[in-house]
Short mmCIF file of N, CA and C in Angstrom, two decimals:
data_model
loop_
_atom_site.label_atom_id
_atom_site.label_comp_id
_atom_site.label_asym_id
_atom_site.label_seq_id
_atom_site.Cartn_x
_atom_site.Cartn_y
_atom_site.Cartn_z
N MET E 15 187.06 70.31 70.97
CA MET E 15 185.95 71.20 70.71
C MET E 15 186.28 72.61 71.22
N GLY E 16 186.88 72.67 72.39
CA GLY E 16 187.25 73.98 72.93
C GLY E 16 188.25 74.70 72.06
N LEU E 17 189.16 73.94 71.45
CA LEU E 17 190.14 74.56 70.57
C LEU E 17 189.49 75.13 69.31
N VAL E 18 188.44 74.49 68.83
CA VAL E 18 187.70 75.02 67.68
C VAL E 18 187.06 76.35 68.06
N TRP E 19 186.52 76.42 69.28
CA TRP E 19 185.89 77.67 69.74
C TRP E 19 186.94 78.77 69.90
N VAL E 20 188.11 78.41 70.42
CA VAL E 20 189.18 79.40 70.58
C VAL E 20 189.67 79.86 69.20
N LEU E 21 189.79 78.94 68.26
CA LEU E 21 190.18 79.30 66.90
C LEU E 21 189.15 80.25 66.30
N SER E 22 187.89 80.00 66.55
CA SER E 22 186.83 80.86 66.04
C SER E 22 186.96 82.27 66.62
N PHE E 23 187.21 82.36 67.91
CA PHE E 23 187.39 83.66 68.55
C PHE E 23 188.62 84.38 67.99
N ALA E 24 189.70 83.63 67.78
CA ALA E 24 190.92 84.23 67.22
C ALA E 24 190.66 84.75 65.81
N CYS E 25 189.89 84.00 65.03
CA CYS E 25 189.57 84.46 63.67
C CYS E 25 188.67 85.69 63.71
N PHE E 26 187.77 85.77 64.69
CA PHE E 26 186.94 86.96 64.84
C PHE E 26 187.80 88.19 65.10
N VAL E 27 188.71 88.06 66.05
CA VAL E 27 189.57 89.19 66.39
C VAL E 27 190.45 89.57 65.20
N ALA E 28 191.02 88.58 64.54
CA ALA E 28 191.87 88.86 63.39
C ALA E 28 191.07 89.43 62.21
N SER E 29 189.80 89.06 62.11
CA SER E 29 188.98 89.57 61.00
C SER E 29 188.67 91.05 61.14
N LEU E 30 188.86 91.60 62.33
CA LEU E 30 188.70 93.04 62.50
C LEU E 30 189.80 93.81 61.77
N LYS E 31 190.93 93.14 61.58
CA LYS E 31 192.05 93.76 60.86
C LYS E 31 192.09 93.31 59.40
N ASP E 32 191.81 92.04 59.17
CA ASP E 32 191.86 91.46 57.82
C ASP E 32 190.52 90.79 57.51
N GLN E 33 189.75 91.39 56.63
CA GLN E 33 188.40 90.90 56.32
C GLN E 33 188.41 89.50 55.70
N GLY E 34 189.52 89.07 55.17
CA GLY E 34 189.60 87.74 54.58
C GLY E 34 189.39 86.63 55.59
N LEU E 35 189.69 86.90 56.84
CA LEU E 35 189.53 85.89 57.88
C LEU E 35 188.09 85.74 58.35
N THR E 36 187.21 86.59 57.87
CA THR E 36 185.80 86.48 58.23
C THR E 36 185.23 85.15 57.73
N LEU E 37 185.67 84.71 56.56
CA LEU E 37 185.20 83.43 56.02
C LEU E 37 185.64 82.28 56.92
N ILE E 38 186.88 82.32 57.38
CA ILE E 38 187.36 81.26 58.28
C ILE E 38 186.59 81.30 59.59
N PHE E 39 186.30 82.50 60.09
CA PHE E 39 185.48 82.64 61.30
C PHE E 39 184.12 81.99 61.09
N ASP E 40 183.49 82.29 59.96
CA ASP E 40 182.17 81.71 59.66
C ASP E 40 182.25 80.19 59.56
N LEU E 41 183.27 79.69 58.93
CA LEU E 41 183.41 78.23 58.78
C LEU E 41 183.64 77.54 60.12
N THR E 42 184.41 78.17 61.00
CA THR E 42 184.61 77.55 62.31
C THR E 42 183.32 77.56 63.14
N ILE E 43 182.53 78.60 63.00
CA ILE E 43 181.24 78.64 63.70
C ILE E 43 180.32 77.54 63.18
N ILE E 44 180.30 77.36 61.86
CA ILE E 44 179.46 76.32 61.26
C ILE E 44 179.97 74.93 61.63
N SER E 45 181.27 74.78 61.80
CA SER E 45 181.83 73.46 62.10
C SER E 45 181.57 73.00 63.53
N ILE E 46 181.20 73.89 64.42
CA ILE E 46 181.00 73.50 65.82
C ILE E 46 179.91 72.44 65.97
N PRO E 47 178.69 72.65 65.44
CA PRO E 47 177.69 71.58 65.60
C PRO E 47 178.06 70.31 64.82
N ILE E 48 178.75 70.47 63.69
CA ILE E 48 179.17 69.29 62.92
C ILE E 48 180.16 68.47 63.73
N CYS E 49 181.12 69.13 64.36
CA CYS E 49 182.07 68.43 65.23
C CYS E 49 181.35 67.76 66.40
N GLY E 50 180.36 68.46 66.96
CA GLY E 50 179.59 67.89 68.07
C GLY E 50 178.88 66.61 67.67
N VAL E 51 178.27 66.61 66.50
CA VAL E 51 177.58 65.41 66.02
C VAL E 51 178.58 64.29 65.79
N LYS E 52 179.72 64.60 65.17
CA LYS E 52 180.73 63.57 64.89
C LYS E 52 181.28 62.97 66.18
N LEU E 53 181.58 63.81 67.16
CA LEU E 53 182.10 63.30 68.43
C LEU E 53 181.07 62.45 69.16
N LEU E 54 179.82 62.86 69.13
CA LEU E 54 178.77 62.09 69.79
C LEU E 54 178.53 60.77 69.07
N LYS E 55 178.55 60.76 67.74
CA LYS E 55 178.39 59.51 66.99
C LYS E 55 179.54 58.55 67.28
N HIS E 56 180.75 59.10 67.37
CA HIS E 56 181.90 58.25 67.71
C HIS E 56 181.71 57.64 69.09
N TYR E 57 181.29 58.43 70.05
CA TYR E 57 181.04 57.94 71.42
C TYR E 57 179.95 56.87 71.39
N ARG E 58 178.87 57.13 70.65
CA ARG E 58 177.75 56.19 70.58
C ARG E 58 178.19 54.88 69.94
N ASP E 59 178.89 54.96 68.81
CA ASP E 59 179.21 53.76 68.05
C ASP E 59 180.39 52.97 68.62
N LYS E 60 181.40 53.65 69.11
CA LYS E 60 182.61 52.95 69.57
C LYS E 60 182.56 52.58 71.05
N ILE E 61 181.97 53.42 71.88
CA ILE E 61 181.96 53.18 73.32
C ILE E 61 180.68 52.49 73.77
N LEU E 62 179.55 52.90 73.22
CA LEU E 62 178.26 52.38 73.67
C LEU E 62 177.65 51.33 72.73
N ASN E 63 178.42 50.80 71.85
CA ASN E 63 177.98 49.74 70.93
C ASN E 63 176.77 50.12 70.09
N GLY E 64 176.70 51.38 69.68
CA GLY E 64 175.71 51.79 68.71
C GLY E 64 174.37 52.26 69.25
N THR E 65 174.17 52.29 70.54
CA THR E 65 172.90 52.77 71.08
C THR E 65 173.14 53.86 72.13
N ILE E 66 172.26 54.84 72.13
CA ILE E 66 172.33 55.90 73.12
C ILE E 66 170.93 56.51 73.25
N SER E 67 170.54 56.77 74.48
CA SER E 67 169.23 57.38 74.72
C SER E 67 169.32 58.89 74.48
N PHE E 68 168.17 59.51 74.36
CA PHE E 68 168.14 60.95 74.16
C PHE E 68 168.81 61.67 75.33
N MET E 69 168.47 61.29 76.56
CA MET E 69 169.01 61.99 77.73
C MET E 69 170.53 61.81 77.84
N ARG E 70 171.00 60.62 77.55
CA ARG E 70 172.44 60.40 77.61
C ARG E 70 173.16 61.19 76.52
N ALA E 71 172.56 61.23 75.33
CA ALA E 71 173.15 62.02 74.23
C ALA E 71 173.13 63.50 74.58
N PHE E 72 172.05 63.96 75.17
CA PHE E 72 171.94 65.36 75.57
C PHE E 72 172.99 65.68 76.63
N ALA E 73 173.12 64.81 77.63
CA ALA E 73 174.08 65.05 78.72
C ALA E 73 175.52 65.04 78.17
N TYR E 74 175.83 64.10 77.28
CA TYR E 74 177.18 64.05 76.71
C TYR E 74 177.46 65.31 75.90
N SER E 75 176.52 65.70 75.07
CA SER E 75 176.70 66.89 74.23
C SER E 75 176.83 68.15 75.09
N MET E 76 176.00 68.27 76.10
CA MET E 76 176.05 69.45 76.97
C MET E 76 177.37 69.49 77.74
N THR E 77 177.83 68.35 78.22
CA THR E 77 179.11 68.29 78.93
C THR E 77 180.26 68.69 78.00
N MET E 78 180.20 68.20 76.78
CA MET E 78 181.24 68.54 75.80
C MET E 78 181.25 70.06 75.55
N PHE E 79 180.06 70.64 75.37
CA PHE E 79 179.98 72.08 75.13
C PHE E 79 180.39 72.89 76.36
N LEU E 80 180.03 72.42 77.55
CA LEU E 80 180.42 73.16 78.75
C LEU E 80 181.94 73.20 78.92
N HIS E 81 182.60 72.09 78.62
CA HIS E 81 184.06 72.10 78.68
C HIS E 81 184.64 73.07 77.64
N ALA E 82 184.05 73.08 76.46
CA ALA E 82 184.52 74.00 75.42
C ALA E 82 184.28 75.45 75.84
N ILE E 83 183.15 75.72 76.49
CA ILE E 83 182.84 77.07 76.95
C ILE E 83 183.85 77.54 78.00
N ILE E 84 184.22 76.65 78.89
CA ILE E 84 185.21 77.01 79.92
C ILE E 84 186.55 77.35 79.27
N ILE E 85 186.97 76.54 78.31
CA ILE E 85 188.23 76.81 77.61
C ILE E 85 188.15 78.13 76.86
N LEU E 86 187.04 78.36 76.16
CA LEU E 86 186.87 79.61 75.41
C LEU E 86 186.85 80.82 76.35
N SER E 87 186.13 80.71 77.46
CA SER E 87 186.05 81.84 78.39
C SER E 87 187.42 82.18 78.96
N PHE E 88 188.20 81.18 79.27
CA PHE E 88 189.55 81.42 79.78
C PHE E 88 190.41 82.10 78.71
N ALA E 89 190.30 81.62 77.46
CA ALA E 89 191.08 82.23 76.37
C ALA E 89 190.63 83.67 76.12
N GLN E 90 189.32 83.92 76.20
CA GLN E 90 188.83 85.29 76.01
C GLN E 90 189.34 86.20 77.11
N TRP E 91 189.33 85.70 78.35
CA TRP E 91 189.84 86.53 79.45
C TRP E 91 191.32 86.83 79.26
N LEU E 92 192.10 85.81 78.90
CA LEU E 92 193.53 86.04 78.67
C LEU E 92 193.74 87.09 77.58
N TYR E 93 192.98 86.98 76.50
CA TYR E 93 193.13 87.94 75.41
C TYR E 93 192.75 89.34 75.87
N MET E 94 191.59 89.47 76.50
CA MET E 94 191.11 90.80 76.90
C MET E 94 192.00 91.43 77.98
N GLU E 95 192.52 90.61 78.86
CA GLU E 95 193.35 91.12 79.96
C GLU E 95 194.75 91.51 79.51
N PHE E 96 195.37 90.69 78.67
CA PHE E 96 196.78 90.89 78.39
C PHE E 96 197.13 91.31 76.97
N LEU E 97 196.27 91.03 75.99
CA LEU E 97 196.65 91.26 74.60
C LEU E 97 195.86 92.35 73.88
N ASP E 98 194.63 92.56 74.25
CA ASP E 98 193.74 93.42 73.45
C ASP E 98 194.17 94.88 73.43
N ASN E 99 194.39 95.48 74.58
CA ASN E 99 194.78 96.88 74.69
C ASN E 99 193.86 97.82 73.90
N GLY E 100 192.56 97.52 73.89
CA GLY E 100 191.60 98.38 73.22
C GLY E 100 191.42 98.14 71.74
N PHE E 101 192.03 97.08 71.20
CA PHE E 101 191.95 96.82 69.75
C PHE E 101 190.53 96.57 69.28
N ILE E 102 189.79 95.72 69.98
CA ILE E 102 188.43 95.38 69.56
C ILE E 102 187.56 96.63 69.56
N PHE E 103 187.64 97.41 70.62
CA PHE E 103 186.78 98.60 70.71
C PHE E 103 187.15 99.65 69.67
N SER E 104 188.42 99.85 69.47
CA SER E 104 188.81 100.84 68.46
C SER E 104 188.43 100.38 67.06
N SER E 105 188.51 99.07 66.80
CA SER E 105 188.10 98.55 65.49
C SER E 105 186.60 98.70 65.29
N LEU E 106 185.82 98.39 66.33
CA LEU E 106 184.37 98.55 66.22
C LEU E 106 183.99 100.02 66.06
N ALA E 107 184.66 100.89 66.80
CA ALA E 107 184.37 102.33 66.69
C ALA E 107 184.70 102.83 65.29
N ALA E 108 185.80 102.38 64.73
CA ALA E 108 186.17 102.81 63.38
C ALA E 108 185.15 102.33 62.35
N LYS E 109 184.67 101.10 62.51
CA LYS E 109 183.67 100.58 61.57
C LYS E 109 182.36 101.34 61.68
N VAL E 110 181.93 101.59 62.90
CA VAL E 110 180.63 102.25 63.10
C VAL E 110 180.68 103.70 62.62
N GLN E 111 181.81 104.34 62.74
CA GLN E 111 181.92 105.74 62.35
C GLN E 111 182.29 105.93 60.88
N SER E 112 182.43 104.83 60.15
CA SER E 112 182.76 104.94 58.73
C SER E 112 181.51 105.37 57.94
N PRO E 113 181.72 106.04 56.82
CA PRO E 113 180.57 106.50 56.00
C PRO E 113 179.72 105.33 55.47
N GLU E 114 180.32 104.17 55.26
CA GLU E 114 179.58 103.01 54.76
C GLU E 114 178.54 102.51 55.77
N TYR E 115 178.78 102.76 57.03
CA TYR E 115 177.91 102.27 58.10
C TYR E 115 176.72 103.19 58.36
N LYS E 116 176.80 104.43 57.89
CA LYS E 116 175.75 105.42 58.16
C LYS E 116 174.36 104.98 57.69
N PRO E 117 174.19 104.43 56.47
CA PRO E 117 172.85 103.99 56.06
C PRO E 117 172.27 102.90 56.98
N PHE E 118 173.14 102.05 57.49
CA PHE E 118 172.71 101.00 58.41
C PHE E 118 172.16 101.61 59.70
N LEU E 119 172.87 102.58 60.24
CA LEU E 119 172.41 103.26 61.46
C LEU E 119 171.12 104.02 61.21
N ASP E 120 171.02 104.67 60.07
CA ASP E 120 169.80 105.42 59.74
C ASP E 120 168.60 104.48 59.59
N ALA E 121 168.82 103.32 59.01
CA ALA E 121 167.73 102.36 58.80
C ALA E 121 167.15 101.89 60.13
N TYR E 122 167.99 101.80 61.15
CA TYR E 122 167.53 101.35 62.46
C TYR E 122 167.24 102.51 63.41
N GLY E 123 167.41 103.72 62.94
CA GLY E 123 167.10 104.89 63.75
C GLY E 123 168.02 105.07 64.94
N VAL E 124 169.28 104.73 64.77
CA VAL E 124 170.26 104.85 65.84
C VAL E 124 171.15 106.06 65.55
N SER E 125 171.32 106.90 66.54
CA SER E 125 172.16 108.08 66.34
C SER E 125 173.60 107.77 66.73
N MET E 126 174.53 108.59 66.23
CA MET E 126 175.94 108.42 66.58
C MET E 126 176.16 108.65 68.06
N GLU E 127 175.34 109.49 68.67
CA GLU E 127 175.45 109.73 70.12
C GLU E 127 175.21 108.44 70.90
N GLU E 128 174.18 107.70 70.49
CA GLU E 128 173.88 106.44 71.16
C GLU E 128 175.01 105.43 70.96
N ILE E 129 175.53 105.39 69.75
CA ILE E 129 176.64 104.47 69.46
C ILE E 129 177.86 104.82 70.30
N ASN E 130 178.19 106.10 70.38
CA ASN E 130 179.35 106.52 71.17
C ASN E 130 179.15 106.23 72.65
N THR E 131 177.93 106.37 73.14
CA THR E 131 177.63 106.04 74.54
C THR E 131 177.85 104.56 74.80
N GLN E 132 177.37 103.71 73.87
CA GLN E 132 177.54 102.26 74.02
C GLN E 132 179.01 101.86 73.93
N LEU E 133 179.73 102.46 73.00
CA LEU E 133 181.16 102.16 72.88
C LEU E 133 181.94 102.57 74.12
N LYS E 134 181.57 103.71 74.70
CA LYS E 134 182.23 104.15 75.94
C LYS E 134 181.94 103.19 77.07
N ALA E 135 180.69 102.74 77.16
CA ALA E 135 180.34 101.76 78.20
C ALA E 135 181.11 100.46 78.01
N MET E 136 181.27 100.03 76.76
CA MET E 136 182.05 98.82 76.50
C MET E 136 183.52 99.01 76.85
N ALA E 137 184.04 100.18 76.55
CA ALA E 137 185.45 100.45 76.84
C ALA E 137 185.72 100.52 78.34
N ASP E 138 184.71 100.91 79.11
CA ASP E 138 184.87 101.01 80.56
C ASP E 138 184.64 99.69 81.28
N THR E 139 184.25 98.66 80.56
CA THR E 139 183.98 97.36 81.15
C THR E 139 185.30 96.65 81.45
N ARG E 140 185.31 95.95 82.58
CA ARG E 140 186.51 95.20 82.96
C ARG E 140 186.73 94.01 82.02
N PRO E 141 187.95 93.58 81.81
CA PRO E 141 188.23 92.46 80.90
C PRO E 141 187.53 91.16 81.31
N ILE E 142 187.32 90.92 82.59
CA ILE E 142 186.68 89.68 83.04
C ILE E 142 185.19 89.65 82.70
N ASP E 143 184.58 90.82 82.50
CA ASP E 143 183.14 90.88 82.25
C ASP E 143 182.77 90.34 80.88
N PHE E 144 183.63 90.48 79.90
CA PHE E 144 183.30 89.99 78.55
C PHE E 144 183.21 88.48 78.50
N PRO E 145 184.17 87.75 79.04
CA PRO E 145 184.00 86.29 79.04
C PRO E 145 182.73 85.85 79.78
N PHE E 146 182.37 86.55 80.85
CA PHE E 146 181.14 86.19 81.56
C PHE E 146 179.90 86.44 80.70
N MET E 147 179.88 87.53 79.96
CA MET E 147 178.74 87.79 79.08
C MET E 147 178.62 86.69 78.03
N PHE E 148 179.73 86.34 77.40
CA PHE E 148 179.71 85.30 76.39
C PHE E 148 179.46 83.92 77.00
N LEU E 149 179.90 83.72 78.23
CA LEU E 149 179.70 82.45 78.92
C LEU E 149 178.21 82.13 79.01
N PHE E 150 177.41 83.06 79.48
CA PHE E 150 175.99 82.80 79.64
C PHE E 150 175.28 82.66 78.30
N THR E 151 175.69 83.43 77.32
CA THR E 151 175.11 83.29 75.98
C THR E 151 175.46 81.93 75.40
N ASN E 152 176.70 81.52 75.55
CA ASN E 152 177.13 80.23 75.02
C ASN E 152 176.45 79.07 75.72
N ILE E 153 176.22 79.18 77.02
CA ILE E 153 175.50 78.12 77.73
C ILE E 153 174.09 77.99 77.19
N PHE E 154 173.41 79.09 77.00
CA PHE E 154 172.05 79.05 76.46
C PHE E 154 172.02 78.44 75.06
N LEU E 155 172.93 78.87 74.21
CA LEU E 155 172.98 78.32 72.86
C LEU E 155 173.37 76.84 72.87
N SER E 156 174.22 76.46 73.81
CA SER E 156 174.61 75.05 73.91
C SER E 156 173.45 74.17 74.35
N LEU E 157 172.58 74.69 75.19
CA LEU E 157 171.38 73.93 75.57
C LEU E 157 170.54 73.61 74.34
N ILE E 158 170.32 74.61 73.51
CA ILE E 158 169.52 74.41 72.30
C ILE E 158 170.23 73.46 71.34
N LEU E 159 171.51 73.70 71.13
CA LEU E 159 172.28 72.88 70.20
C LEU E 159 172.39 71.44 70.69
N SER E 160 172.57 71.24 71.98
CA SER E 160 172.65 69.88 72.54
C SER E 160 171.34 69.13 72.37
N TRP E 161 170.24 69.84 72.52
CA TRP E 161 168.93 69.22 72.35
C TRP E 161 168.77 68.72 70.91
N VAL E 162 169.15 69.56 69.95
CA VAL E 162 169.04 69.18 68.53
C VAL E 162 170.00 68.04 68.21
N ILE E 163 171.22 68.12 68.70
CA ILE E 163 172.20 67.07 68.43
C ILE E 163 171.76 65.75 69.05
N ALA E 164 171.19 65.79 70.24
CA ALA E 164 170.71 64.58 70.90
C ALA E 164 169.56 63.95 70.10
N LEU E 165 168.70 64.78 69.55
CA LEU E 165 167.61 64.24 68.71
C LEU E 165 168.16 63.57 67.46
N ILE E 166 169.19 64.16 66.88
CA ILE E 166 169.76 63.62 65.65
C ILE E 166 170.50 62.30 65.90
N THR E 167 171.21 62.21 67.02
CA THR E 167 172.12 61.08 67.23
C THR E 167 171.57 59.97 68.11
N LYS E 168 170.43 60.17 68.74
CA LYS E 168 169.93 59.10 69.62
C LYS E 168 169.60 57.87 68.79
N ARG E 169 169.86 56.73 69.37
CA ARG E 169 169.56 55.47 68.70
C ARG E 169 169.31 54.43 69.78
N THR E 170 168.14 53.87 69.75
CA THR E 170 167.81 52.83 70.72
C THR E 170 167.64 51.50 69.99
N LYS E 171 167.69 50.43 70.75
CA LYS E 171 167.51 49.10 70.16
C LYS E 171 166.06 48.96 69.71
N LYS E 172 165.89 48.31 68.58
CA LYS E 172 164.54 48.08 68.08
C LYS E 172 163.90 46.95 68.89
N ARG E 173 162.66 47.17 69.25
CA ARG E 173 161.93 46.16 70.01
C ARG E 173 160.98 45.43 69.07
N TYR E 174 161.07 44.12 69.03
CA TYR E 174 160.21 43.35 68.15
C TYR E 174 159.24 42.56 68.96
#
């Protein structure tokens, strides 16, 4: 699961240079909950003989996602610390300053001054801060996703 998340991050970074990889990025993001359901069903059916409570399914799913988050955060830190060299920020700045992006900024009432201030703040951020920002976001999203996956995959014995 962690490798799927790392692949997704790699496709995001590569899609800043080649727009064709945006589709692969989207597909890897969509595949994360599908992989989670498949792994939990395999655990339920092969290890637990076909039954699992909601809490156990939630705990398994959350544990699986937490391990994936740790792997992703480490990969993000490695990339930001040693490989990025300002690529993400320069790519975002180029996109935001392009003429195609101007109507989008106007629609939301955002000035170029505000955008440049935000980009400067992002550029001044330490490489370790980005994985931490994504870490907390991913934990929150994993809580929601684990709850949904646990509801889908729970199966208890029928009582007659």
